[in-house]
mmCIF file of C-alpha atoms and ligand atoms in Angstrom:
data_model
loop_
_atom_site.group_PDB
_atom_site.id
_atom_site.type_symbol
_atom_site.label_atom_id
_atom_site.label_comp_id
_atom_site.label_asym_id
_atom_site.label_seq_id
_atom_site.Cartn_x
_atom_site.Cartn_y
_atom_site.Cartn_z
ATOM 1 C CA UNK A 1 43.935 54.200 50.263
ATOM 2 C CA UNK A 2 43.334 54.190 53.494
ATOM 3 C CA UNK A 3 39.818 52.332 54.703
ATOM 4 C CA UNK A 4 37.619 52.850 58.057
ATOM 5 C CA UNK A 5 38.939 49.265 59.090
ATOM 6 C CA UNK A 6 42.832 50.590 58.673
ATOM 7 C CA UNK A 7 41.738 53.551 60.304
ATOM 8 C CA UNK A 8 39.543 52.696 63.059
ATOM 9 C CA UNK A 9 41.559 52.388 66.426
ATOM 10 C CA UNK A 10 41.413 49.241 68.746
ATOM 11 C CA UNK A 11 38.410 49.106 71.862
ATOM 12 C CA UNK A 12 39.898 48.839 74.699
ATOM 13 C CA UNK A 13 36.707 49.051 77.041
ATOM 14 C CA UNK A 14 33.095 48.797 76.041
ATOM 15 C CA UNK A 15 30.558 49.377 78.724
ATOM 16 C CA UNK A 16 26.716 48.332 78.187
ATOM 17 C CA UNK A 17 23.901 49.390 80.172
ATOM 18 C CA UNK A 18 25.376 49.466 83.654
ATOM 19 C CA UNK A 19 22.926 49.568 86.963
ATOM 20 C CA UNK A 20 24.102 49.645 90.411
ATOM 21 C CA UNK A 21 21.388 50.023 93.213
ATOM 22 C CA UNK A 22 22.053 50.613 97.140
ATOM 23 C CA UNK A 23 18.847 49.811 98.833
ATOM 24 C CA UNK A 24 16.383 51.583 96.979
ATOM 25 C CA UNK A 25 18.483 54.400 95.210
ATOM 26 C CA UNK A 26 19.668 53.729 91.645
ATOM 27 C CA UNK A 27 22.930 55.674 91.398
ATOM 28 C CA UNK A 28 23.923 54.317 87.840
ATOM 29 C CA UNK A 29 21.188 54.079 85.917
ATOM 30 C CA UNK A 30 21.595 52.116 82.623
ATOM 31 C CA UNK A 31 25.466 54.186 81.809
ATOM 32 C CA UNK A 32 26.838 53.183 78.204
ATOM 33 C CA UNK A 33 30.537 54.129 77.069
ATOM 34 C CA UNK A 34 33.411 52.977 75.059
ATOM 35 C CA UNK A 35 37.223 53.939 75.520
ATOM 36 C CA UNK A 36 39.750 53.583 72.574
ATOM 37 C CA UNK A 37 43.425 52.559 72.540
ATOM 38 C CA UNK A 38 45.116 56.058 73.480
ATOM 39 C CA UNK A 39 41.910 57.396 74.529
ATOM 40 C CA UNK A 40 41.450 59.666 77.658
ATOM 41 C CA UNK A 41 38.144 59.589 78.663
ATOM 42 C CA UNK A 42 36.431 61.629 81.265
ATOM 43 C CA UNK A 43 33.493 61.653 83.748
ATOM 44 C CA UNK A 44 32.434 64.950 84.546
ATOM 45 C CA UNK A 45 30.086 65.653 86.867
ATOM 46 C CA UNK A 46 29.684 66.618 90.624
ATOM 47 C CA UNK A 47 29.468 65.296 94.105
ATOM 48 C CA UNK A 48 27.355 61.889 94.343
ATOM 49 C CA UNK A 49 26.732 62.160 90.435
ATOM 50 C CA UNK A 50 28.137 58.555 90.243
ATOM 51 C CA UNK A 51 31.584 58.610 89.158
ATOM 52 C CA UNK A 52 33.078 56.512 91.699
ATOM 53 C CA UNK A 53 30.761 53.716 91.624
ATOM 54 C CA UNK A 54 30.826 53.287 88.489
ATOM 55 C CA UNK A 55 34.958 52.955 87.863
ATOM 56 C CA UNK A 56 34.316 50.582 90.623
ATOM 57 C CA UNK A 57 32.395 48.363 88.876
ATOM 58 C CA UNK A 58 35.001 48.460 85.436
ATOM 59 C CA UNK A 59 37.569 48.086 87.548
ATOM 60 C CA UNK A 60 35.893 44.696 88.745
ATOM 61 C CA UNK A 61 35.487 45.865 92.598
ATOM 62 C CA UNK A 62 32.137 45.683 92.980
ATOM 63 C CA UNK A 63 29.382 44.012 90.916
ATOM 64 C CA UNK A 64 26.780 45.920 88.480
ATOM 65 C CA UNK A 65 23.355 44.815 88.954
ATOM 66 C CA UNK A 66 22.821 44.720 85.032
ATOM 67 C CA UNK A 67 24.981 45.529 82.360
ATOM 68 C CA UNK A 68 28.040 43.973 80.820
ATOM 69 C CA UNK A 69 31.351 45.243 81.073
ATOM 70 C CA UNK A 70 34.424 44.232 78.491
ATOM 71 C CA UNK A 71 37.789 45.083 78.846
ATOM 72 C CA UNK A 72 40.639 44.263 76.208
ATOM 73 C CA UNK A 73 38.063 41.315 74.939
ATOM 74 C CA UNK A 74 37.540 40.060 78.422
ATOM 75 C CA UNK A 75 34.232 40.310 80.368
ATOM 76 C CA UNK A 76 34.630 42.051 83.663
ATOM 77 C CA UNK A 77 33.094 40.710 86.742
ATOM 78 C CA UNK A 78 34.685 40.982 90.466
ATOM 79 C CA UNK A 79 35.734 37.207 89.863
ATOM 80 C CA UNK A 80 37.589 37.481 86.718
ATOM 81 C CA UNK A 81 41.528 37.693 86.787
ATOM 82 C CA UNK A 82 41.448 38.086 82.647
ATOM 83 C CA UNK A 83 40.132 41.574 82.688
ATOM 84 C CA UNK A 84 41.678 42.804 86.198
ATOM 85 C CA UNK A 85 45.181 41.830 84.795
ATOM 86 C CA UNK A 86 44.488 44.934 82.399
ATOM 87 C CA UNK A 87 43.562 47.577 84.680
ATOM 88 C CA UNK A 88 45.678 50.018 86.604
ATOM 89 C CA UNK A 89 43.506 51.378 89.134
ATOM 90 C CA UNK A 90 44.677 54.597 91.164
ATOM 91 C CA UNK A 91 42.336 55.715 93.811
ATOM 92 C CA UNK A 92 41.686 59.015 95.265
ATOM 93 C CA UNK A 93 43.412 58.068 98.289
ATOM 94 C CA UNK A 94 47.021 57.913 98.808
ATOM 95 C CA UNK A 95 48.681 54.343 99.038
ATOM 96 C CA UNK A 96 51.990 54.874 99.214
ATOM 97 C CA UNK A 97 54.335 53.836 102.381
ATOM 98 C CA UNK A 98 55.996 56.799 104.004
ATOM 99 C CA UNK A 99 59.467 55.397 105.462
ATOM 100 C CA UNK A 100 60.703 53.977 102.031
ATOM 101 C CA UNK A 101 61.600 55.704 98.894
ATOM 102 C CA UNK A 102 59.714 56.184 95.920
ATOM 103 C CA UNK A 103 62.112 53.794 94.118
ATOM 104 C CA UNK A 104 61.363 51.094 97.003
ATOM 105 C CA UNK A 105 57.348 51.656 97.071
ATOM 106 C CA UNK A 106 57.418 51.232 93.312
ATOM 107 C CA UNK A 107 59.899 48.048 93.386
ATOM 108 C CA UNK A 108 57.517 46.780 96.908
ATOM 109 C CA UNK A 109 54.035 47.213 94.388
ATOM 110 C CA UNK A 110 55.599 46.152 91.237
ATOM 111 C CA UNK A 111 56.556 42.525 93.073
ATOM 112 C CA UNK A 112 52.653 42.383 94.652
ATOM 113 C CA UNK A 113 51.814 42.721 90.846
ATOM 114 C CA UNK A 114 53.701 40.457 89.339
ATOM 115 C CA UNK A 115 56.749 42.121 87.913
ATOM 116 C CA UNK A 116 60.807 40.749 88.978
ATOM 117 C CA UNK A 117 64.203 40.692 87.881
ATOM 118 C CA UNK A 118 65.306 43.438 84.832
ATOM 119 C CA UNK A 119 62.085 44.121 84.176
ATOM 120 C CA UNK A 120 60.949 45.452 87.497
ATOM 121 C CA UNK A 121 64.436 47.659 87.388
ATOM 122 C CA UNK A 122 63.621 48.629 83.969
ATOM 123 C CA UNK A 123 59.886 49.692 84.355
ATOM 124 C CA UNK A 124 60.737 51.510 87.751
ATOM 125 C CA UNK A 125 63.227 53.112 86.091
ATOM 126 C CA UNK A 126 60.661 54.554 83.380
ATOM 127 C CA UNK A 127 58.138 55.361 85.477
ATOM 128 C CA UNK A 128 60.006 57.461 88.012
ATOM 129 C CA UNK A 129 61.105 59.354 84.910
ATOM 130 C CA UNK A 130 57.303 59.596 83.031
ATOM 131 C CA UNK A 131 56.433 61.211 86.519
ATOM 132 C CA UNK A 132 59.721 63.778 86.911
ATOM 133 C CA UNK A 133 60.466 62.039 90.322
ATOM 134 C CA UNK A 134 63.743 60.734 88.961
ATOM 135 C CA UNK A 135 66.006 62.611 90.915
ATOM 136 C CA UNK A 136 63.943 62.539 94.007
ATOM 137 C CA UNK A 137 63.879 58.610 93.600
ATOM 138 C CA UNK A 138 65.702 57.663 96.770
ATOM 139 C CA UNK A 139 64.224 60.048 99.241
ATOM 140 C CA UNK A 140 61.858 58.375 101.824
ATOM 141 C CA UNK A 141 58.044 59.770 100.575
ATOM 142 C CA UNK A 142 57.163 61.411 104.201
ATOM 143 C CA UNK A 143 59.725 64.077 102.731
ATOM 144 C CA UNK A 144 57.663 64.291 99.465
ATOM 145 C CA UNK A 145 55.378 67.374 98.643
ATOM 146 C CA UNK A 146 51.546 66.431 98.411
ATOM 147 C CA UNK A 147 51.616 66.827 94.891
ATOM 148 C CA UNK A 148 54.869 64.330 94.380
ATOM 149 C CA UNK A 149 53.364 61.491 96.669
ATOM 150 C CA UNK A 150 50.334 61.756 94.412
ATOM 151 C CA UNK A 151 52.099 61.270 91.292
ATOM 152 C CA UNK A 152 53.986 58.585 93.095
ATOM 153 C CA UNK A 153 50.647 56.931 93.815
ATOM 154 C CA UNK A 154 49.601 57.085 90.142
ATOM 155 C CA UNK A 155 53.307 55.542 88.949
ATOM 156 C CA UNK A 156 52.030 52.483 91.226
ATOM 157 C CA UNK A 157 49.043 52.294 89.008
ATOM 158 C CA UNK A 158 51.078 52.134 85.712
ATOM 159 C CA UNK A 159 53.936 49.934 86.779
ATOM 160 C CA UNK A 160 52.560 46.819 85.226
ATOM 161 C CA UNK A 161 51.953 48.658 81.690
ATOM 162 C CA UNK A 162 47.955 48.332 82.206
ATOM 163 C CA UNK A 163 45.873 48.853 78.823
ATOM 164 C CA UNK A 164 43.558 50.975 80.839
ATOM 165 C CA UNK A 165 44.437 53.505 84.067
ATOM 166 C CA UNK A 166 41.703 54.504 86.194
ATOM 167 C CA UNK A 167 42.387 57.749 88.124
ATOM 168 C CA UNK A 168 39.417 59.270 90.617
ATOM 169 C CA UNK A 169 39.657 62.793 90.637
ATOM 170 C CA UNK A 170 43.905 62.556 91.314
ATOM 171 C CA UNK A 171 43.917 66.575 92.163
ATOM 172 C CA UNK A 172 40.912 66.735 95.128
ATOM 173 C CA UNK A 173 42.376 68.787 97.978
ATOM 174 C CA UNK A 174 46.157 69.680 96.237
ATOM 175 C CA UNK A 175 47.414 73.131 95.518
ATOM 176 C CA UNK A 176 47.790 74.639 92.260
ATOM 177 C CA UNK A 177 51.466 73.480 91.642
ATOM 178 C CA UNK A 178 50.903 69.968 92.356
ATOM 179 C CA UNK A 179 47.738 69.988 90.563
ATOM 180 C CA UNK A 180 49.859 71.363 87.695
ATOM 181 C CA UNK A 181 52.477 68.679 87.625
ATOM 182 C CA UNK A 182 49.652 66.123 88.172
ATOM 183 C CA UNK A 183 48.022 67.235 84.914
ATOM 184 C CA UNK A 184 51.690 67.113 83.045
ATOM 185 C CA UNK A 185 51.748 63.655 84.350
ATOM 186 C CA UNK A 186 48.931 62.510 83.370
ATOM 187 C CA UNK A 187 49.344 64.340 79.738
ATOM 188 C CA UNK A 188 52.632 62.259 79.420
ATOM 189 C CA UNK A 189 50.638 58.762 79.281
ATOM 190 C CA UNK A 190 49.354 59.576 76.256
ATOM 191 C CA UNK A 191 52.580 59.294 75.150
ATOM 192 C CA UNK A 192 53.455 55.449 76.141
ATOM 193 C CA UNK A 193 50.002 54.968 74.289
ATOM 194 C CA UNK A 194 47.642 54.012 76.971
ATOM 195 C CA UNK A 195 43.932 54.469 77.688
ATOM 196 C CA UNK A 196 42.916 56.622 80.777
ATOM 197 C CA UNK A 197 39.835 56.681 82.071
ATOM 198 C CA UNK A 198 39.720 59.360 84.492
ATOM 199 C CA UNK A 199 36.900 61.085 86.642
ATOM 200 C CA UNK A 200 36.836 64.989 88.050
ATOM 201 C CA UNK A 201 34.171 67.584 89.110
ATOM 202 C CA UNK A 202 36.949 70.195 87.704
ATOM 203 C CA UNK A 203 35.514 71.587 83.774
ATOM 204 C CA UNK A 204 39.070 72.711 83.666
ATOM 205 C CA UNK A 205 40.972 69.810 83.891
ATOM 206 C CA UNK A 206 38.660 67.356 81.489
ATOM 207 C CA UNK A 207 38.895 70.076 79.181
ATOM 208 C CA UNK A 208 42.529 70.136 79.470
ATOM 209 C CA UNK A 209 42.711 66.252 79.501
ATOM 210 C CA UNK A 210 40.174 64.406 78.064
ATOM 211 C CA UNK A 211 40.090 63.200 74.013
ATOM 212 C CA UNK A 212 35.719 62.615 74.841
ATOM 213 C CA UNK A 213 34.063 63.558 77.988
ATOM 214 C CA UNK A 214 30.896 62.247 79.079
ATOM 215 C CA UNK A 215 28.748 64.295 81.298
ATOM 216 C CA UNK A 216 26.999 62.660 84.234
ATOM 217 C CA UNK A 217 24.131 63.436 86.697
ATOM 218 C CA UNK A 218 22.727 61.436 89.017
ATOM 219 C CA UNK A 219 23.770 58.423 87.660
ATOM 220 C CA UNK A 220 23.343 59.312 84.538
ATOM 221 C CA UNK A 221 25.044 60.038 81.316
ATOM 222 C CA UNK A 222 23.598 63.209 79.979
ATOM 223 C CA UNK A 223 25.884 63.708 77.087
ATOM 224 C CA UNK A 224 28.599 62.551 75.474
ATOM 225 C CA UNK A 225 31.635 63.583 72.935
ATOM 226 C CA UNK A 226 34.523 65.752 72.542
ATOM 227 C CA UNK A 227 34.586 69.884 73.942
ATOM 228 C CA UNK A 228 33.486 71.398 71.136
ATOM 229 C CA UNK A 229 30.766 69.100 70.539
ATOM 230 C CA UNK A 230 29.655 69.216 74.135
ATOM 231 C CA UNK A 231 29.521 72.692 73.981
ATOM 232 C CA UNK A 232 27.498 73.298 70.328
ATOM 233 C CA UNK A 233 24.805 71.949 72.236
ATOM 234 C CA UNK A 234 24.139 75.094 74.467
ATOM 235 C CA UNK A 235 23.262 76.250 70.717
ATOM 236 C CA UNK A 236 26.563 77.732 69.755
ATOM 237 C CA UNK A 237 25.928 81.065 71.393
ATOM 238 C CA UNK A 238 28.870 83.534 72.246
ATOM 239 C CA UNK A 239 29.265 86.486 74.075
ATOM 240 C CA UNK A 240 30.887 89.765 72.487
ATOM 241 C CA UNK A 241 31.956 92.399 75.055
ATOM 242 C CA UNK A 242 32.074 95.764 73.298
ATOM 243 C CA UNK A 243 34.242 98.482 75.277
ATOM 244 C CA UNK A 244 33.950 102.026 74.345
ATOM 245 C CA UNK A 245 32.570 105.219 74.066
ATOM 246 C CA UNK A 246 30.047 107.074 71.620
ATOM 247 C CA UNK A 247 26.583 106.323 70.738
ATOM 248 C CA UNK A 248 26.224 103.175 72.031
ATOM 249 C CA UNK A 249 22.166 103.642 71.525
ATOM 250 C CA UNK A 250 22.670 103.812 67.883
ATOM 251 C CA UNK A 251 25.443 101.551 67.842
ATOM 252 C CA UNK A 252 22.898 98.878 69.518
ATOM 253 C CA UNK A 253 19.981 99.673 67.215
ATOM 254 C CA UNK A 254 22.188 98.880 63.996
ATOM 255 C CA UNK A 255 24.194 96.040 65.606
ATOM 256 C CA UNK A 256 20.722 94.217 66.238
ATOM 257 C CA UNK A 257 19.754 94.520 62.167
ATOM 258 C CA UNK A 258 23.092 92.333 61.813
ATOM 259 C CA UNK A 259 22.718 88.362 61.028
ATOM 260 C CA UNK A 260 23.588 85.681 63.821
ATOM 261 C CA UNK A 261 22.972 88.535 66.467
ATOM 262 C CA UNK A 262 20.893 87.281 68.899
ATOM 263 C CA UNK A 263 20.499 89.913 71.769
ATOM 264 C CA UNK A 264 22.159 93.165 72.302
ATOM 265 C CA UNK A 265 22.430 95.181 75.882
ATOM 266 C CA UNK A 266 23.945 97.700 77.770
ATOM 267 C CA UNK A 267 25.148 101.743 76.677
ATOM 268 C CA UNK A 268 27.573 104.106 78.057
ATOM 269 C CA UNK A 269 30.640 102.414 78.266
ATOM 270 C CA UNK A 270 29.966 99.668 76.140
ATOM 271 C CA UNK A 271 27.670 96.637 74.534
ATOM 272 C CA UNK A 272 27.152 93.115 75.522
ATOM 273 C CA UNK A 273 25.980 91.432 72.272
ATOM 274 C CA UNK A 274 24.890 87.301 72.079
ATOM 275 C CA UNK A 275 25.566 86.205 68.855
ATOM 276 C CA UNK A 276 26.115 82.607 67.104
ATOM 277 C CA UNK A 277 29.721 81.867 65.726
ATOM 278 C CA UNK A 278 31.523 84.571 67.645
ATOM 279 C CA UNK A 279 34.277 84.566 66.207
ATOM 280 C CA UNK A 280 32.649 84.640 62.163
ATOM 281 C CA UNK A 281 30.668 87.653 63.693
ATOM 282 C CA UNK A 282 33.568 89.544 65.007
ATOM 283 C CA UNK A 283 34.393 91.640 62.037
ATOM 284 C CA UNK A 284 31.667 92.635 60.688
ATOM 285 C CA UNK A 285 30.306 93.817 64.206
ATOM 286 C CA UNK A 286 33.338 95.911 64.837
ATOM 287 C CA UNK A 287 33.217 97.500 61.453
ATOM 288 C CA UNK A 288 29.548 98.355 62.092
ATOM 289 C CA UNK A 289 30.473 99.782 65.746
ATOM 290 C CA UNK A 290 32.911 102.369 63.758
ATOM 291 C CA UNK A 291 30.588 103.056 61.462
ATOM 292 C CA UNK A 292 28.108 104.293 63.853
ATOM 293 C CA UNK A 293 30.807 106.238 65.362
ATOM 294 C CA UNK A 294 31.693 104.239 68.153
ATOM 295 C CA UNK A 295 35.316 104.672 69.515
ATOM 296 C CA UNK A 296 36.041 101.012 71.097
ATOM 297 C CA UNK A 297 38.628 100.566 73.604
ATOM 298 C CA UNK A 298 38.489 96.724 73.870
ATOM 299 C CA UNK A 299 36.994 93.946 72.740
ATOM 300 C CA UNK A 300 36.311 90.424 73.509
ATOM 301 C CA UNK A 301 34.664 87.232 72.752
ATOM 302 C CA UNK A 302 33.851 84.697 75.691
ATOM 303 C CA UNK A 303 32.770 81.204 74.131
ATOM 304 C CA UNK A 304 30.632 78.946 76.238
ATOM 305 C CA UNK A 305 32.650 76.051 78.346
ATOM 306 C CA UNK A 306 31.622 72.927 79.424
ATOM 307 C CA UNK A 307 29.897 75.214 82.766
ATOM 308 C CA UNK A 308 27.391 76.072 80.070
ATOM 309 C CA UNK A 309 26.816 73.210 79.177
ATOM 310 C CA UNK A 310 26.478 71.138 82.327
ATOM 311 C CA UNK A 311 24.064 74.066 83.060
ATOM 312 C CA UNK A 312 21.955 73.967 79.750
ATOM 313 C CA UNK A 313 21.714 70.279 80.541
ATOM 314 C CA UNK A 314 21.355 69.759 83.687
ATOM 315 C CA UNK A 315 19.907 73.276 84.896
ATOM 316 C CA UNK A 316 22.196 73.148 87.762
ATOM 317 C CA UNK A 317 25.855 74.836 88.295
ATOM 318 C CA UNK A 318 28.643 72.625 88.221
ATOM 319 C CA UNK A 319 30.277 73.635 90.884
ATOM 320 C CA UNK A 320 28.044 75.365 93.819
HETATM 321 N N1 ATP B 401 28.361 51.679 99.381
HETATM 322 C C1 ATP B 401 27.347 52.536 99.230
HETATM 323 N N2 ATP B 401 26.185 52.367 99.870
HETATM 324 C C2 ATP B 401 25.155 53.228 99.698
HETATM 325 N N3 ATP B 401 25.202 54.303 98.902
HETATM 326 C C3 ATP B 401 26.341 54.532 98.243
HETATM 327 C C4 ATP B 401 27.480 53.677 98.361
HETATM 328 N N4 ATP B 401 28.465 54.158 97.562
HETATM 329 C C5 ATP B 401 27.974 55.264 96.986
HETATM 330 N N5 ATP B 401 26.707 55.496 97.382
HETATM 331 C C6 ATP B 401 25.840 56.594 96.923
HETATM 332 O O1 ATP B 401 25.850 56.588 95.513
HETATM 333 C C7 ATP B 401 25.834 57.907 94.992
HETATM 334 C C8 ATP B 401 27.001 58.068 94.042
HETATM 335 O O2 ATP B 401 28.212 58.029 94.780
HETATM 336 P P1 ATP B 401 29.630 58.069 94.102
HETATM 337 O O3 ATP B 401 30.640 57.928 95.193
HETATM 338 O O4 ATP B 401 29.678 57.104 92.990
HETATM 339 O O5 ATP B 401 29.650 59.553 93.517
HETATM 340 P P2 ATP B 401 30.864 60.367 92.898
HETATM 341 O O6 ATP B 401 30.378 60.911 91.603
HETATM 342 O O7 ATP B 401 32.087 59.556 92.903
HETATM 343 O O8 ATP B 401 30.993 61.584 93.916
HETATM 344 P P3 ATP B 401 32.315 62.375 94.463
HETATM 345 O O9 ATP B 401 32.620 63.417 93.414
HETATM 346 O O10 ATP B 401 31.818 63.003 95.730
HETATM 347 O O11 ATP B 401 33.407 61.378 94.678
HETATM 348 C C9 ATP B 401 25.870 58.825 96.181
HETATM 349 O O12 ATP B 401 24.553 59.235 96.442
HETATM 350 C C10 ATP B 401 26.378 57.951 97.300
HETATM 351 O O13 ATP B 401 25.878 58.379 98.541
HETATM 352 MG MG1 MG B 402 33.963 59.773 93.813
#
């Protein structure tokens, strides 16, 4: 039988109450998280919401002025060496040097951090690999594409196997492709096991990424947890799109009588219903749109996304 002990995974970083004022403006105000082992975690949330300051503080770069950071059992403070000794940190901007190879910038950072010998070969070895730049390894980075120098700058972060990588919004200002392979890349780490805490103003990408997200606002955690549970708290409400032809008048009249639908609208070429549980409703709402003659030509159910809810929360659009 398994218990909760046997089944409860290890904290890796538990963050209490954090503050950080400049001047008079509080931009973290009283932020509370945890991150498991294996855990991506993400801050959402736009421009000046906070994001940055506060991975500065986990990371140990600046202080919090109240609040208590632990990571892997070790308090973090800008003094400590403990904590910092567990933390990969890769910023937003690129720190890479352009006249040696990616095998030479990782062997250059993995001696500043501590690595030599085998295992320095050995770990370079893996990274360039977890990142797909094996077989680009020995080309100087100026030749690299945006997109590879970034994932170069995140291998730099991982080198010395940290139990937590930091990664500020890693795909800011790179096309599509090399956002793509950034995503993969960051996807793979999962794999060797660690915990990734890792910020964006892209819905998309924590989606895609992130095992809990927390949503912040001016400083501000405004709610916590995985997609779907973000997202039941716009109330669960779906859109059905209804294309077609017939009498959509009717149609509408009966579709309203149904259970779970909230609002109907629209006529000639089709209905735009808002219902709760979509996808339970579906059915039943097309049988009822044949039996009232309707002919439909398409049909489709668009949930809410995390848009929704940063906009039920907050009032505000995500993105402007
Ligand atoms: N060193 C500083 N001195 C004064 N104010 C600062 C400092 N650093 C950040 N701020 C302010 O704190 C707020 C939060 O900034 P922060 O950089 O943490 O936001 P962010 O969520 O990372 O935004 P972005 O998505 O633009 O990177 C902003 O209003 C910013 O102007
Ligand atoms: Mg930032």
């Amino acid at each position: 039988m398994t218990t909760e002990i046997q089944t409860r995974k290890a904290r890796v970083l538990g963050v209490e109450g954090l503050i950080k004022r400049f001047g008079e403006h509080t931009v973290v105000d009283g932020v509370s998280f945890h991150i498991e082992a294996g855990e991506t975690y993400g801050l959402l949330g736009p421009n000046g919401a906070g994001k940055t300051t506060i991975i500065s503080m986990v990371a140990g770069l600046i202080p919090a002025d109240q609040g208590s950071i632990e990571l892997a059992g070790f308090a973090m403070t800008p003094t400590t060496t403990k904590a910092k000794a567990h933390i990969g940190l890769v910023p937003q901007e690129l720190a890479i040097y352009p006249c040696l190879s990616a095998r030479e910038n990782l062997l250059f950072f993995g001696r500043l951090q501590g690595l030599s010998g085998q295992d320095l070969k050995k770990r370079t070895g893996e990274v360039l690999d977890l990142l797909g730049l094996g077989d680009r390894a020995r080309e100087q980075t100026k030749k690299f594409s945006g997109g590879m120098k970034r994932r170069l700058n995140i291998g730099i972060g991982l080198l010395h196997r940290p139990t937590l990588l930091i990664l500020d919004e890693p795909t800011v200002g790179v096309d599509p492709q090399s956002r793509n392979s950034i995503l993969e890349s960051v996807e793979g780490l999962a794999t060797e096991g660690m915990a990734v805490l890792y910020t964006t103003h892209y819905m998309e990408e924590a989606e895609r990424l992130c095992d809990r997200i927390a949503i912040i606002d001016e400083g501000r955690i405004q709610a916590e947890g995985t997609r779907n549970q973000l997202v039941e708290l716009t109330g669960g409400v779906d859109r059905i799109e209804l294309r077609g032809s017939g009498n959509t008048t009717a149609t509408a009249t009966a579709l309203r009588q149904l259970p779970g639908v909230q609002h109907v609208d629209g006529g000639g070429s089709g209905l735009t219903l808002t219902v709760l549980n979509g996808p339970g409703l579906l059915a039943p709402i097309v049988a009822e749109a044949g039996r009232m003659g309707m002919t439909l030509t398409s049909v489709e159910i668009v949930r809410p996304d995390l848009e929704s809810v940063f906009l039920h929360l907050t009032g505000k659009a995500l993105r402007d």
